[in-house]
Coordinates of C-alpha atoms and ligand atoms in Angstrom, one line a residue:
M1329 CA 10.0 -16.4 -17.0
R1330 CA 11.1 -12.8 -16.4
G1331 CA 9.1 -9.8 -17.6
L1332 CA 10.4 -7.9 -20.5
I1333 CA 10.5 -4.5 -18.8
Q1334 CA 13.5 -2.2 -18.6
D1335 CA 15.4 -2.6 -15.4
R1336 CA 16.0 1.1 -14.6
P1337 CA 17.0 1.5 -11.0
L1338 CA 14.8 3.7 -8.7
L1339 CA 17.1 6.6 -7.8
I1340 CA 16.5 9.8 -5.8
S1341 CA 18.3 11.9 -8.5
S1342 CA 15.4 11.1 -10.9
Q1343 CA 13.0 12.9 -8.6
I1344 CA 14.9 16.2 -8.7
E1345 CA 15.7 15.8 -12.4
Y1346 CA 12.0 15.3 -13.1
A1347 CA 11.0 18.3 -11.0
G1348 CA 13.7 20.4 -12.6
T1349 CA 12.7 19.4 -16.1
Y1350 CA 9.0 19.2 -15.9
H1351 CA 8.1 21.6 -13.1
G1352 CA 11.1 23.9 -13.4
D1353 CA 9.1 27.1 -12.6
V1354 CA 7.4 25.7 -9.4
E1355 CA 8.6 27.7 -6.4
I1356 CA 10.5 26.7 -3.3
V1357 CA 10.0 29.5 -0.8
S1358 CA 12.2 29.6 2.4
R1359 CA 12.3 31.7 5.5
T1360 CA 16.1 32.0 5.8
V1361 CA 18.2 32.0 8.9
E1362 CA 19.7 35.2 7.7
G1363 CA 16.2 36.8 7.8
P1364 CA 14.5 37.5 4.4
I1365 CA 12.2 35.2 2.5
H1366 CA 14.0 33.5 -0.3
R1367 CA 12.4 32.3 -3.5
T1368 CA 13.8 29.7 -5.9
N1369 CA 12.4 26.9 -8.1
Y1370 CA 12.9 23.3 -9.0
R1371 CA 15.0 24.2 -12.1
E1372 CA 17.5 26.0 -9.8
I1373 CA 17.4 23.4 -7.1
N1374 CA 18.2 20.7 -9.6
L1375 CA 21.1 22.7 -11.1
R1376 CA 22.5 23.7 -7.7
S1377 CA 22.2 20.1 -6.4
K1378 CA 24.4 19.1 -9.4
K1379 CA 26.9 21.9 -8.6
L1380 CA 27.0 20.7 -5.0
A1381 CA 27.7 17.1 -6.2
Q1382 CA 30.5 18.4 -8.4
A1383 CA 31.9 20.5 -5.5
L1384 CA 31.8 17.6 -3.0
A1385 CA 33.6 15.3 -5.5
R1386 CA 36.2 18.0 -5.8
L1387 CA 36.6 18.0 -2.0
G1388 CA 37.3 14.3 -2.2
V1389 CA 34.0 13.0 -1.1
E1390 CA 33.5 9.5 -2.6
F1391 CA 30.7 7.1 -3.3
G1392 CA 29.2 5.9 -0.1
D1393 CA 30.7 8.6 2.1
R1394 CA 28.5 10.1 4.8
V1395 CA 27.8 13.8 4.7
G1396 CA 26.2 15.3 7.8
T1397 CA 23.7 18.2 8.0
L1398 CA 22.7 20.4 11.0
A1399 CA 20.0 22.4 9.4
W1400 CA 16.5 23.7 9.4
N1401 CA 14.0 23.3 6.6
G1402 CA 15.2 25.4 3.7
Y1403 CA 16.2 25.4 0.1
R1404 CA 19.9 24.8 0.7
H1405 CA 19.0 21.7 2.8
L1406 CA 16.9 20.5 -0.1
E1407 CA 19.9 20.9 -2.4
I1408 CA 22.0 18.8 0.0
Y1409 CA 19.3 16.1 0.1
F1410 CA 19.3 15.7 -3.6
G1411 CA 23.0 16.5 -4.3
V1412 CA 24.4 14.2 -1.7
S1413 CA 22.1 11.2 -2.3
G1414 CA 22.1 11.8 -6.1
M1415 CA 25.9 11.4 -6.3
G1416 CA 25.7 8.1 -4.4
C1417 CA 26.7 9.4 -1.0
V1418 CA 24.7 9.3 2.2
C1419 CA 22.8 12.4 3.4
H1420 CA 23.0 12.1 7.2
T1421 CA 20.6 14.5 8.8
I1422 CA 21.5 15.2 12.4
N1423 CA 18.9 16.5 14.9
P1424 CA 20.4 19.7 16.3
R1425 CA 18.1 19.5 19.4
L1426 CA 20.1 16.6 20.8
F1427 CA 22.7 17.1 23.5
P1428 CA 26.1 18.1 22.1
E1429 CA 27.6 14.8 23.3
Q1430 CA 24.9 12.9 21.4
I1431 CA 25.6 14.9 18.2
A1432 CA 29.3 14.2 18.6
Y1433 CA 28.6 10.5 19.1
I1434 CA 26.3 10.3 16.1
A1435 CA 28.7 12.2 13.7
N1436 CA 31.6 10.0 14.8
H1437 CA 29.5 6.8 14.5
A1438 CA 28.4 7.8 11.0
E1439 CA 32.0 8.9 10.2
D1440 CA 30.7 12.0 8.5
K1441 CA 33.4 13.4 6.1
V1442 CA 31.8 16.8 5.7
I1443 CA 29.2 18.6 7.9
F1444 CA 26.9 21.2 6.5
T1445 CA 25.5 23.6 9.1
D1446 CA 23.1 26.5 9.2
L1447 CA 24.5 29.6 10.9
T1448 CA 22.4 28.8 14.0
F1449 CA 24.4 25.7 14.8
V1450 CA 27.9 27.1 14.3
P1451 CA 28.5 27.6 18.1
L1452 CA 27.2 24.1 18.8
L1453 CA 29.7 22.6 16.3
E1454 CA 32.5 24.8 17.6
A1455 CA 32.1 23.3 21.1
I1456 CA 32.4 19.7 19.8
A1457 CA 34.6 20.2 16.7
S1458 CA 37.7 18.8 18.4
E1459 CA 36.0 15.5 19.0
L1460 CA 34.8 15.0 15.4
G1461 CA 37.7 13.0 14.0
S1462 CA 36.3 12.0 10.6
V1463 CA 35.1 15.5 9.6
Q1464 CA 37.4 17.1 7.0
H1465 CA 35.3 20.2 6.1
F1466 CA 32.6 22.3 7.7
V1467 CA 30.4 24.0 5.2
I1468 CA 28.4 27.0 6.5
M1469 CA 25.1 27.3 4.7
T1470 CA 25.2 31.0 3.9
D1471 CA 26.9 33.5 1.5
E1472 CA 30.1 35.4 2.0
A1473 CA 28.4 38.4 3.4
H1474 CA 27.0 36.4 6.3
M1475 CA 30.0 34.2 7.0
P1476 CA 30.6 34.4 10.8
E1477 CA 33.9 34.6 12.7
T1478 CA 34.4 31.0 13.7
S1479 CA 36.9 28.7 15.4
L1480 CA 35.8 25.8 13.2
P1481 CA 38.7 24.3 11.2
N1482 CA 38.5 23.9 7.4
V1483 CA 35.5 26.1 7.0
I1484 CA 33.9 26.7 3.6
C1485 CA 31.1 29.1 2.6
Y1486 CA 28.2 27.2 1.0
E1487 CA 27.5 29.7 -1.8
T1488 CA 31.1 30.0 -2.7
L1489 CA 31.5 26.2 -2.8
V1490 CA 28.4 25.7 -5.0
E1491 CA 28.8 28.7 -7.3
A1492 CA 32.4 27.7 -8.3
E1493 CA 30.9 24.8 -10.3
N1494 CA 29.2 24.8 -13.7
G1495 CA 26.4 22.2 -13.1
E1496 CA 27.3 20.2 -16.2
Y1497 CA 26.9 16.9 -14.4
D1498 CA 25.0 13.8 -15.2
W1499 CA 23.6 12.0 -12.2
P1500 CA 25.4 8.7 -11.9
V1501 CA 23.4 5.5 -12.3
F1502 CA 23.9 2.8 -9.7
D1503 CA 22.2 0.0 -7.8
E1504 CA 18.9 1.1 -6.3
M1505 CA 19.7 -0.6 -3.0
T1506 CA 22.6 1.8 -2.5
A1507 CA 22.3 3.7 0.8
S1508 CA 20.9 7.2 0.3
S1509 CA 20.3 8.8 3.7
L1510 CA 20.9 8.1 7.4
C1511 CA 18.9 9.2 10.4
Y1512 CA 19.6 8.3 14.0
T1513 CA 16.7 7.5 16.4
S1514 CA 17.2 8.5 19.9
G1515 CA 15.8 5.5 21.7
T1516 CA 15.2 6.0 25.4
T1517 CA 17.9 3.4 26.3
G1518 CA 21.4 3.0 24.9
N1519 CA 23.0 5.0 22.2
P1520 CA 21.2 6.5 19.2
K1521 CA 21.0 4.0 16.3
G1522 CA 21.2 4.8 12.6
V1523 CA 18.4 3.9 10.2
L1524 CA 20.0 3.7 6.7
Y1525 CA 17.5 4.3 3.9
A1526 CA 18.1 3.1 0.3
H1527 CA 17.2 4.8 -3.0
R1528 CA 14.7 2.1 -3.7
S1529 CA 13.0 2.4 -0.4
T1530 CA 12.8 6.2 -0.6
I1531 CA 11.2 6.1 -4.1
L1532 CA 8.7 3.5 -3.1
H1533 CA 7.9 5.4 0.0
S1534 CA 7.5 8.6 -2.0
Y1535 CA 4.9 6.9 -4.3
C1536 CA 3.0 6.0 -1.2
V1537 CA 3.1 9.6 0.2
C1538 CA 1.6 10.7 -3.2
T1539 CA -1.3 8.3 -3.1
N1540 CA -4.7 9.7 -2.2
D1541 CA -5.0 7.4 0.8
G1542 CA -1.4 8.1 1.8
L1543 CA -0.8 11.9 2.3
G1544 CA -2.2 12.7 -1.2
V1545 CA 0.8 14.9 -2.2
C1546 CA 0.2 16.2 -5.7
N1547 CA 1.0 19.0 -8.0
A1548 CA -2.0 21.1 -6.9
D1549 CA -0.5 21.3 -3.4
T1550 CA 1.6 23.9 -1.7
I1551 CA 3.2 22.1 1.1
L1552 CA 4.7 23.5 4.3
P1553 CA 6.5 20.7 6.2
V1554 CA 6.8 21.9 9.8
V1555 CA 8.2 18.5 10.6
P1556 CA 12.0 19.1 10.3
M1557 CA 14.1 17.5 7.6
F1558 CA 16.2 16.0 10.4
H1559 CA 13.1 14.1 11.7
A1560 CA 12.7 11.0 9.5
N1561 CA 13.4 13.0 6.3
A1562 CA 10.5 15.3 7.0
W1563 CA 8.2 12.3 6.7
G1564 CA 9.3 11.8 3.1
I1565 CA 7.7 15.1 2.0
P1566 CA 10.7 16.7 0.2
Y1567 CA 11.0 13.6 -2.1
A1568 CA 7.3 13.3 -2.7
A1569 CA 6.9 17.0 -3.4
A1570 CA 9.7 16.9 -6.1
M1571 CA 8.1 13.8 -7.6
S1572 CA 4.8 15.7 -7.9
G1573 CA 6.3 19.1 -8.7
A1574 CA 4.5 20.5 -5.7
K1575 CA 5.4 24.0 -4.4
M1576 CA 7.3 23.9 -1.1
V1577 CA 7.3 26.4 1.7
M1578 CA 10.1 26.0 4.2
P1579 CA 9.8 27.6 7.6
G1580 CA 13.4 27.8 8.6
S1581 CA 14.0 28.2 12.3
E1582 CA 10.8 30.1 13.1
M1583 CA 8.3 27.5 14.3
D1584 CA 6.1 29.6 16.5
G1585 CA 2.3 29.8 15.7
K1586 CA 2.5 33.4 14.3
S1587 CA 5.4 32.7 11.9
I1588 CA 3.9 29.5 10.6
Y1589 CA 0.5 31.0 10.2
E1590 CA 1.8 34.0 8.3
L1591 CA 3.8 31.9 6.0
M1592 CA 0.8 29.6 5.3
E1593 CA -1.5 32.5 4.4
A1594 CA 1.1 34.4 2.4
E1595 CA 2.1 31.4 0.3
G1596 CA -1.3 29.7 -0.1
V1597 CA -0.3 26.6 1.7
T1598 CA -2.8 23.7 1.2
L1599 CA -1.1 20.9 3.1
S1600 CA 1.1 20.9 6.2
A1601 CA 2.6 18.3 8.5
G1602 CA 3.9 18.3 12.0
V1603 CA 3.8 16.9 15.6
P1604 CA 0.9 17.8 17.9
T1605 CA 3.0 20.2 20.0
V1606 CA 3.5 22.4 16.9
W1607 CA -0.2 22.4 16.1
L1608 CA -1.0 23.4 19.7
M1609 CA 1.0 26.6 19.2
L1610 CA -0.5 27.2 15.8
L1611 CA -4.1 26.7 17.0
G1612 CA -3.5 28.8 20.1
Y1613 CA -2.3 31.7 17.9
V1614 CA -5.2 31.3 15.4
K1615 CA -7.7 31.2 18.2
E1616 CA -6.3 34.2 20.2
N1617 CA -6.4 36.3 17.1
S1618 CA -9.7 35.1 15.8
L1619 CA -8.1 34.0 12.5
K1620 CA -9.1 31.3 9.9
F1621 CA -7.1 29.2 7.4
S1622 CA -8.0 30.5 4.0
T1623 CA -6.1 27.9 1.9
M1624 CA -5.1 25.0 4.0
N1625 CA -7.4 22.1 3.4
R1626 CA -5.6 19.3 5.2
T1627 CA -2.8 18.7 7.7
V1628 CA -0.9 15.6 8.7
I1629 CA -0.5 15.1 12.5
G1630 CA 1.9 12.4 13.6
G1631 CA 4.9 11.6 15.8
S1632 CA 2.6 11.5 18.8
A1633 CA -1.1 10.8 19.2
A1634 CA -3.3 13.6 18.0
P1635 CA -5.7 14.5 20.8
R1636 CA -9.5 14.5 20.0
S1637 CA -9.9 18.1 20.8
M1638 CA -7.2 19.1 18.3
I1639 CA -8.8 17.0 15.5
E1640 CA -12.2 18.5 16.4
T1641 CA -10.9 22.1 16.3
F1642 CA -9.2 21.6 12.9
V1643 CA -12.2 19.8 11.3
N1644 CA -15.2 21.5 12.9
E1645 CA -14.0 25.0 13.5
Y1646 CA -11.6 25.5 10.6
G1647 CA -12.7 23.0 8.0
V1648 CA -9.2 21.6 7.8
N1649 CA -9.1 17.8 7.2
V1650 CA -6.8 16.0 9.6
I1651 CA -4.7 13.0 8.4
H1652 CA -3.7 11.3 11.6
A1653 CA -0.6 9.4 10.7
W1654 CA 1.6 6.9 12.5
G1655 CA 5.1 5.7 11.6
M1656 CA 8.6 5.6 12.8
T1657 CA 12.1 6.7 11.7
E1658 CA 12.6 2.9 11.2
M1659 CA 9.7 2.9 8.7
S1660 CA 10.8 5.9 6.4
P1661 CA 8.5 6.7 8.3
L1662 CA 4.9 6.1 7.0
G1663 CA 3.0 3.1 8.3
T1664 CA -0.6 4.1 8.7
T1665 CA -2.9 7.0 7.8
G1666 CA -6.2 7.8 9.3
N1667 CA -8.2 8.6 6.1
L1668 CA -11.9 7.7 6.1
L1669 CA -13.2 4.9 3.9
K1670 CA -16.0 5.4 1.4
K1671 CA -18.5 3.8 3.8
H1672 CA -17.6 6.4 6.4
Q1673 CA -18.5 9.4 4.2
D1674 CA -22.1 9.8 5.5
L1675 CA -21.4 9.1 9.1
P1676 CA -22.2 11.9 11.6
G1677 CA -19.3 14.3 12.3
D1678 CA -18.5 12.9 15.8
K1679 CA -18.4 9.3 14.5
Q1680 CA -16.0 10.4 11.8
I1681 CA -13.8 11.9 14.5
D1682 CA -13.9 8.6 16.3
I1683 CA -12.3 7.1 13.2
R1684 CA -9.8 9.9 12.7
L1685 CA -8.7 9.6 16.3
K1686 CA -7.3 6.1 15.5
Q1687 CA -3.8 6.1 13.9
G1688 CA -5.3 4.8 10.7
R1689 CA -5.1 2.0 8.2
T1690 CA -2.0 0.5 6.9
V1691 CA -0.8 1.9 3.6
F1692 CA -0.2 -0.4 0.8
N1693 CA 3.1 -2.3 1.2
V1694 CA 3.3 -2.1 5.0
D1695 CA 2.1 -5.2 6.8
L1696 CA 0.9 -5.0 10.4
K1697 CA 0.1 -7.5 13.1
I1698 CA -0.3 -7.5 16.8
V1699 CA 1.0 -10.3 19.0
D1700 CA 1.0 -11.2 22.7
D1701 CA 4.2 -11.6 24.7
E1702 CA 4.6 -15.2 23.5
G1703 CA 4.3 -14.0 19.9
N1704 CA 0.8 -15.3 19.2
E1705 CA -1.1 -13.2 16.8
Q1706 CA -4.1 -11.4 18.4
P1707 CA -7.5 -10.9 16.8
R1708 CA -8.2 -7.9 14.6
D1709 CA -11.4 -7.0 16.6
G1710 CA -10.5 -3.5 17.8
V1711 CA -10.4 -4.8 21.4
A1712 CA -7.5 -7.2 21.8
F1713 CA -4.2 -5.4 22.0
G1714 CA -0.7 -6.5 21.6
R1715 CA 2.8 -5.6 20.5
L1716 CA 2.7 -4.1 17.0
L1717 CA 4.9 -5.7 14.4
V1718 CA 5.6 -4.4 10.9
R1719 CA 7.3 -5.4 7.7
G1720 CA 7.6 -3.9 4.3
P1721 CA 10.0 -2.6 1.6
W1722 CA 10.7 0.7 3.4
I1723 CA 11.2 -0.7 6.9
T1724 CA 14.6 -1.2 8.4
S1725 CA 16.2 -4.6 8.3
G1726 CA 18.9 -3.6 10.8
Y1727 CA 20.6 -0.5 12.2
F1728 CA 23.8 1.0 10.8
K1729 CA 26.9 -1.0 11.7
A1730 CA 24.6 -3.7 13.2
E1731 CA 24.0 -1.7 16.4
G1732 CA 21.5 -3.5 18.6
G1733 CA 22.0 -6.8 16.7
S1734 CA 19.2 -8.4 14.8
V1735 CA 16.0 -6.4 14.8
V1736 CA 13.7 -8.6 12.7
D1737 CA 12.4 -12.1 13.3
E1738 CA 12.8 -15.0 10.9
E1739 CA 9.7 -13.9 9.0
G1740 CA 11.0 -10.3 8.7
W1741 CA 8.8 -8.7 11.3
F1742 CA 10.1 -5.6 13.1
D1743 CA 8.9 -5.0 16.7
T1744 CA 7.8 -1.3 16.8
G1745 CA 7.8 -1.1 20.6
D1746 CA 4.2 0.2 20.3
V1747 CA 1.1 -1.5 21.8
A1748 CA -2.0 -1.3 19.6
T1749 CA -5.4 -2.7 18.6
L1750 CA -6.4 -3.5 15.0
D1751 CA -10.1 -3.3 14.1
P1752 CA -11.9 -5.3 11.4
D1753 CA -11.6 -2.4 8.9
G1754 CA -7.9 -2.4 9.4
Y1755 CA -7.7 0.7 11.5
M1756 CA -4.8 0.6 14.0
Q1757 CA -5.0 2.4 17.3
I1758 CA -1.9 2.9 19.4
T1759 CA -2.6 2.1 23.0
D1760 CA 0.8 3.1 24.2
R1761 CA 4.5 2.7 23.9
S1762 CA 5.1 -0.7 25.5
K1763 CA 7.1 0.9 28.3
D1764 CA 4.6 3.6 29.0
V1765 CA 1.5 1.4 29.6
I1766 CA 0.2 1.7 33.2
K1767 CA -0.2 -1.8 34.7
S1768 CA -2.9 -1.5 37.4
G1769 CA -4.0 -4.6 39.2
G1770 CA -3.6 -6.8 36.2
E1771 CA -5.4 -4.4 33.9
W1772 CA -3.6 -2.1 31.4
I1773 CA -4.4 1.6 31.3
S1774 CA -3.4 3.5 28.2
S1775 CA -1.5 6.6 29.1
I1776 CA -2.3 8.0 25.6
D1777 CA -6.1 7.6 26.2
V1778 CA -5.9 9.5 29.5
E1779 CA -3.7 12.2 28.0
N1780 CA -6.0 12.7 25.1
E1781 CA -9.0 13.1 27.3
A1782 CA -7.1 15.4 29.8
V1783 CA -6.1 17.9 27.1
G1784 CA -9.8 18.1 26.2
C1785 CA -10.5 19.7 29.6
P1786 CA -10.9 23.4 29.4
G1787 CA -7.9 25.2 30.7
I1788 CA -5.4 22.4 30.0
V1789 CA -2.9 23.0 27.2
E1790 CA -0.8 19.8 27.5
A1791 CA -0.8 16.7 29.7
A1792 CA 1.4 13.7 30.3
V1793 CA 0.3 10.6 32.1
I1794 CA 2.8 8.3 33.8
A1795 CA 2.6 5.3 36.0
V1796 CA 3.5 5.9 39.7
P1797 CA 4.1 2.9 42.0
H1798 CA 1.1 2.0 44.2
P1799 CA 1.2 -0.5 47.1
K1800 CA -2.1 -2.2 46.2
W1801 CA -2.4 -1.8 42.4
D1802 CA 1.3 -1.9 41.5
E1803 CA 0.9 1.2 39.3
R1804 CA -1.6 4.0 39.1
P1805 CA -1.9 6.9 36.6
L1806 CA -0.7 10.4 37.5
V1807 CA -1.6 13.4 35.3
I1808 CA 1.1 16.1 35.0
A1809 CA -0.5 19.0 33.2
V1810 CA 0.3 22.5 32.0
K1811 CA -2.5 25.1 32.5
E1812 CA -3.5 27.7 29.9
E1813 CA -2.0 31.1 31.0
G1814 CA -4.2 32.8 33.6
H1815 CA -6.6 29.8 33.8
S1816 CA -7.8 28.7 37.2
V1817 CA -8.5 25.0 36.3
T1818 CA -8.1 22.7 39.3
K1819 CA -7.3 19.1 39.9
E1820 CA -11.0 18.5 40.7
D1821 CA -12.0 20.0 37.3
V1822 CA -9.7 17.7 35.5
L1823 CA -10.9 14.6 37.3
H1824 CA -14.5 15.6 36.8
H1825 CA -13.9 16.1 33.1
L1826 CA -12.2 12.6 32.8
E1827 CA -15.2 10.9 34.6
N1828 CA -17.2 11.6 31.4
T1829 CA -15.2 9.3 29.3
L1830 CA -13.0 7.0 31.3
A1831 CA -14.0 4.0 33.4
K1832 CA -13.6 4.4 37.1
W1833 CA -10.5 2.2 37.3
Q1834 CA -8.8 4.2 34.6
L1835 CA -9.3 7.5 36.4
P1836 CA -5.9 9.0 37.5
D1837 CA -5.2 9.0 41.2
D1838 CA -3.8 12.6 41.1
V1839 CA -3.2 15.6 39.0
V1840 CA -0.2 17.9 39.4
F1841 CA 0.4 21.1 37.5
V1842 CA 3.8 22.2 36.1
D1843 CA 4.9 25.2 34.1
E1844 CA 6.1 23.1 31.2
L1845 CA 6.6 19.4 30.2
P1846 CA 9.9 18.0 28.9
H1847 CA 10.0 16.9 25.3
T1848 CA 12.4 14.8 23.2
A1849 CA 14.4 16.2 20.3
T1850 CA 11.5 15.3 18.0
G1851 CA 8.8 16.9 20.1
K1852 CA 7.5 13.8 21.9
L1853 CA 6.7 13.9 25.7
L1854 CA 9.9 12.8 27.5
K1855 CA 8.4 10.4 29.9
T1856 CA 11.7 9.0 31.1
A1857 CA 12.4 12.4 32.6
L1858 CA 9.0 12.6 34.1
R1859 CA 9.2 9.1 35.6
E1860 CA 12.6 10.1 37.2
Q1861 CA 11.2 13.4 38.5
F1862 CA 8.1 11.8 40.0
K1863 CA 9.7 8.4 41.1
D1864 CA 9.2 9.2 44.8
Y1865 CA 5.8 10.8 44.3
K1866 CA 3.3 9.8 47.0
L1867 CA -0.2 9.4 45.5
P1868 CA -3.0 10.5 47.8
T1869 CA -4.5 7.0 47.3
A1870 CA -1.4 5.1 48.4
Ligands
AMP2064 P1 10.1 8.5 15.7 O1 10.9 7.4 15.1 O2 10.9 9.4 16.5 O3 9.3 9.1 14.7 O4 9.1 7.8 16.8 C1 8.2 6.8 16.4 C2 7.3 6.5 17.5 O5 6.4 7.7 17.7 C3 6.3 5.4 17.2 O6 6.8 4.2 17.5 C4 5.1 5.8 18.2 O7 5.4 5.4 19.5 C5 5.2 7.3 18.2 N1 4.1 7.8 17.2 C6 4.3 8.2 16.0 N2 3.2 8.6 15.4 C7 2.2 8.5 16.4 C8 0.8 8.7 16.4 N3 0.1 9.2 15.4 N4 0.2 8.4 17.6 C9 0.8 7.9 18.6 N5 2.2 7.6 18.6 C10 2.8 7.9 17.5

């Protein structure tokens, strides 16, 4: 027997329609590429998303077409998110930090019909425009006064395009499994692969982001997503914020500590989200200038492991709760959040940090398990580790155009490529990416563990740990670290610091200092580049 409940599809347009209708006055504040701070609200965003949908239809964009964006976090990007998905097309966010050849590959693979670009990326597009066969229009996200001289063909000014329409538009209603957005992941091998989200998965994921034990997004929040809208949909925050009518503060292209801090204070930001490298810059600026956070009460750290020292600084020095989160582009992206359970509330501070350091408990609707190389499930005892498999209604079932073939097993499990432990309370801890683990004499050393401890050493700002070949042990850990400016920390200091927490066999065999570490386009340490750079490195112990 079927339930007698209305079968209304879960559609992204309903989020912005709701925000525009019931939270119309709530502000969306953006630092613009043109310079000034811009203020709008959900009523305007809803209206202009509709105008954008009308305009795209007039340009010949049809249901299911892909529309690319090369843009920072800002109000126009938000209008594109809702306008494009709302009309039944696919909002394809392109990471502008990728190499131009990768961007061309991705736009061609997606067959983008229109590309929207911030002023910043016009030169980038000019260099590859001749290779972009499917693109019929380039829309520059600015007004007439700021339109640049450009060699791009078929160029349109965003404001002119949008303001030519009247906004009298009813969002179309269609199947909730319709594709809504597309984001390519840059795996370390092979070409980037597209993760194709659906309206249904996006709405379900948004509900999760709004739960207290998810990211707790609610109307009382003012949210500054530092995580870019081209990185797994800014972790779903734009959708969840609209669904809650939460004020949004968009940082544009200025991601340095000073710019972010000033925006947080000026706008009363309560919640933020970003990768550890961004928080390193922010905390550095706040410390150097003896500042405090006057309104921020929590921050989401994900994308890479949050080091203990970073969590301690936020929690102990600034009273900012840290939600350590783990997920993947393939997971929309939320998989686990490191919130404390009721029984942890009275634990001493450092024991609470031990828990926050783990990547967290699975959110409702994401199943996790760990398996060995033969696929046997491993115990949830916090000690045994294995390949982490996931399944759930916002996890990919296969990449766009079937790239990479089948990616889930017969029971629907997707292999994350991460190695993890699961404890009896359900907390998951990432030990490593499976290809980054250091295999030393039959034992596994977690590069993440060593990195986390190394950045806790006074004078070290960032550290990467990679495996280097060793004649006796197969592989041994090498620390590659960046010193704080003007600090005289030595290799011996780092090793001495690590002796406090690591077992003898886990201690790195050497420490080298570099001016900076390479990062991927989403801010993760680029270990493939480091492995290449140090492939002939002779350890003193070899
Ligand atoms: P992406 O799809 O670019 O977001 O990358 C997903 C991958 O980032 C995951 O499979 C993990 O390897 C890594 N990752 C994400 N969050 C965390 C975290 N909190 N701790 C450690 N690794 C993480």
